[in-house]
Coordinates of N, CA and C in Angstrom, one line a residue:
X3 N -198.1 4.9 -95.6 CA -197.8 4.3 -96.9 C -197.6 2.8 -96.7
X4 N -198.4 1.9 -97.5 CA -198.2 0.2 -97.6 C -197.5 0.2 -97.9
X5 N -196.7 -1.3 -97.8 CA -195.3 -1.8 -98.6 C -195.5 -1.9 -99.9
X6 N -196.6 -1.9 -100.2 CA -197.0 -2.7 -101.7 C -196.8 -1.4 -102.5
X7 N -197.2 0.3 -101.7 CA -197.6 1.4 -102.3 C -196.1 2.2 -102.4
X8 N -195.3 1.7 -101.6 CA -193.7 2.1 -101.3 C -193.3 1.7 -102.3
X9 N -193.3 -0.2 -102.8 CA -192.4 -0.4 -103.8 C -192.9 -0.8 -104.8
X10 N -194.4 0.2 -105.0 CA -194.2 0.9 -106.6 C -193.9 2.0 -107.3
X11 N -193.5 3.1 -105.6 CA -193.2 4.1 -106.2 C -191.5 4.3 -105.9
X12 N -190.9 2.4 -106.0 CA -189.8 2.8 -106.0 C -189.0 2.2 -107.4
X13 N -189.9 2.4 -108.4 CA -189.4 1.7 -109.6 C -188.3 2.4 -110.3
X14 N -187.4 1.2 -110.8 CA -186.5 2.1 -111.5 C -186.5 2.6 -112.9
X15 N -186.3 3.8 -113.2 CA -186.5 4.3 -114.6 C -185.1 4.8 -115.2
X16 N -184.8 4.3 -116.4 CA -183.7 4.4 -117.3 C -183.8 6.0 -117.3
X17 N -183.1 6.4 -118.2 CA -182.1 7.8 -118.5 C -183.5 7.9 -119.5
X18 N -183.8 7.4 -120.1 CA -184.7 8.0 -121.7 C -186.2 7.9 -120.8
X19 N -186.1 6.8 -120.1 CA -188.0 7.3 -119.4 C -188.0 8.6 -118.4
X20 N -186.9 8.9 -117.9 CA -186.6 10.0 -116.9 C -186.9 11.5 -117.6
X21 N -185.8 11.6 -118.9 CA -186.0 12.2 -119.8 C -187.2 12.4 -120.4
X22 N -188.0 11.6 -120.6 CA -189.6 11.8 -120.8 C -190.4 12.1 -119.9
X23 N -190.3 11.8 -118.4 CA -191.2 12.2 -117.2 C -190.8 13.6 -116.6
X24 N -189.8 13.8 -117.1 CA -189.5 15.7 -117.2 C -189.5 16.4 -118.3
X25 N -190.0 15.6 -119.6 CA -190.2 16.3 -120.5 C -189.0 17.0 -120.7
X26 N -187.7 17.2 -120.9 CA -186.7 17.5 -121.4 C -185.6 16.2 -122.2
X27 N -184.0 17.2 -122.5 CA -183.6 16.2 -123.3 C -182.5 15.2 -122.3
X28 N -182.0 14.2 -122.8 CA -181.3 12.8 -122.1 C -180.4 14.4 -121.6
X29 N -179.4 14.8 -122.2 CA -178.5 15.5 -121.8 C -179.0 16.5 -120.8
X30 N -180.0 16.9 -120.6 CA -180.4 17.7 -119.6 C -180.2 16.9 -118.3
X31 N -181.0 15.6 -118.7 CA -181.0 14.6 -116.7 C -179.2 13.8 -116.7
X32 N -178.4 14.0 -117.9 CA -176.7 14.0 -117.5 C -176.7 15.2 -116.8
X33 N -176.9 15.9 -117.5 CA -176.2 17.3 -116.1 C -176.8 17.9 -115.0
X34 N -177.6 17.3 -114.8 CA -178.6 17.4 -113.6 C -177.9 15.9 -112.3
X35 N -177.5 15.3 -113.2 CA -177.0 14.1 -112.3 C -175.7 14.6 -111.6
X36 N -174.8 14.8 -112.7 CA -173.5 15.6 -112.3 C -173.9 16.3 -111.5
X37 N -174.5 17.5 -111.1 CA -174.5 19.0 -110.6 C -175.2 18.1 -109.1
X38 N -175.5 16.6 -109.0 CA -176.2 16.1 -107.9 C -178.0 16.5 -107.6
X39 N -178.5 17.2 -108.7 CA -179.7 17.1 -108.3 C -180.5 16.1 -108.4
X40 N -180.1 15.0 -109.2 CA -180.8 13.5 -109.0 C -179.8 12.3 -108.8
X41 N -180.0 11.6 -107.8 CA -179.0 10.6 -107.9 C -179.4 9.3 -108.8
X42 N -178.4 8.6 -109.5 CA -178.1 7.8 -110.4 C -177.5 6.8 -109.7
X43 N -178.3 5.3 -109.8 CA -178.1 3.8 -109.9 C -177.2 3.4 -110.7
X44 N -176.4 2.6 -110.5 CA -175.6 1.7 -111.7 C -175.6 0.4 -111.4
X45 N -176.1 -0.4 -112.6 CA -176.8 -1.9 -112.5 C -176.0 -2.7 -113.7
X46 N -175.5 -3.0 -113.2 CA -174.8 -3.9 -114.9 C -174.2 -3.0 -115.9
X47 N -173.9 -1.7 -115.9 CA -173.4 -1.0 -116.9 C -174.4 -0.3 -117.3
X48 N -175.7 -0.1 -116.1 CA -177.0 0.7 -117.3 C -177.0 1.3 -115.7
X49 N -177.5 2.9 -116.0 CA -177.9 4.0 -115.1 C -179.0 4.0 -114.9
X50 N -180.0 3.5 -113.8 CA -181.2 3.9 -113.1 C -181.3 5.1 -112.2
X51 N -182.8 5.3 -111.9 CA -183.4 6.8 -111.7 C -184.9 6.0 -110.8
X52 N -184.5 5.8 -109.1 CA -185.8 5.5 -108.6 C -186.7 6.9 -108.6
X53 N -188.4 6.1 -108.7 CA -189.3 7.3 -109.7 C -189.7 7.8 -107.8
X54 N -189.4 7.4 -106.7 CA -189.8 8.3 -105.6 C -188.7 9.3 -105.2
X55 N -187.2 9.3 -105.7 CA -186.8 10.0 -105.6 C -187.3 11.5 -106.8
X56 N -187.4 10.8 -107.7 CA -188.1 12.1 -108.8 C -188.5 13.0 -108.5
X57 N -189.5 12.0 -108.1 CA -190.6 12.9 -107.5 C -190.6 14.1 -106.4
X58 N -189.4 13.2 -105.9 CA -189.1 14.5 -104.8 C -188.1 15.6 -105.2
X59 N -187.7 15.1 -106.0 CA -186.8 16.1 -106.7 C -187.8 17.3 -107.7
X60 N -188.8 16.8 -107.7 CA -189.5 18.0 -108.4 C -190.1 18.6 -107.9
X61 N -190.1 19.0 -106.3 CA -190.4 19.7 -105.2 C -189.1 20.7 -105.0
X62 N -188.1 20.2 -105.2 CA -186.7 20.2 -104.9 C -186.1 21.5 -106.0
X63 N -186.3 21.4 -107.1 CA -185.7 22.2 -108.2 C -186.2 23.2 -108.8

C-alpha cells in the first residue's frame, strides 16, 4: 500500500456519513460505538469515524 493510497483510505467520516456507508440509522453507529465495535475520534466537539477502520469492521461484525 502507497502513502498516498494509506491516507485516502484514512479519511475521516462524521456520524451521518457513517450512518449512510452502512446504510443504517445515526443511533445504530451510537450503539455500535458504545458496545466498542467502531471506535470514535473526538475533534473539537465533533465525533469522527476513520473510513479504513470501517472497513475493517465490516469484516468484523
Amino acid at each position: 500500500m502507497t502513502n498516498q493510497s494509506k491516507c485516502d483510505s484514512d479519511k475521516l467520516l462524521t456520524r451521518k456519513e457513517v450512518s449512510e456507508f452502512f446504510k443504517v440509522d445515526i443511533s445504530t453507529v451510537h450503539n455500535w460505538t458504545k458496545k466498542g465495535k467502531l471506535k470514535a475520534y473526538g475533534i473539537a466537539n465533533r465525533v469522527y469515524y476513520k473510513e479504513s477502520e470501517l472497513k475493517r469492521a465490516l469484516t468484523e461484525i
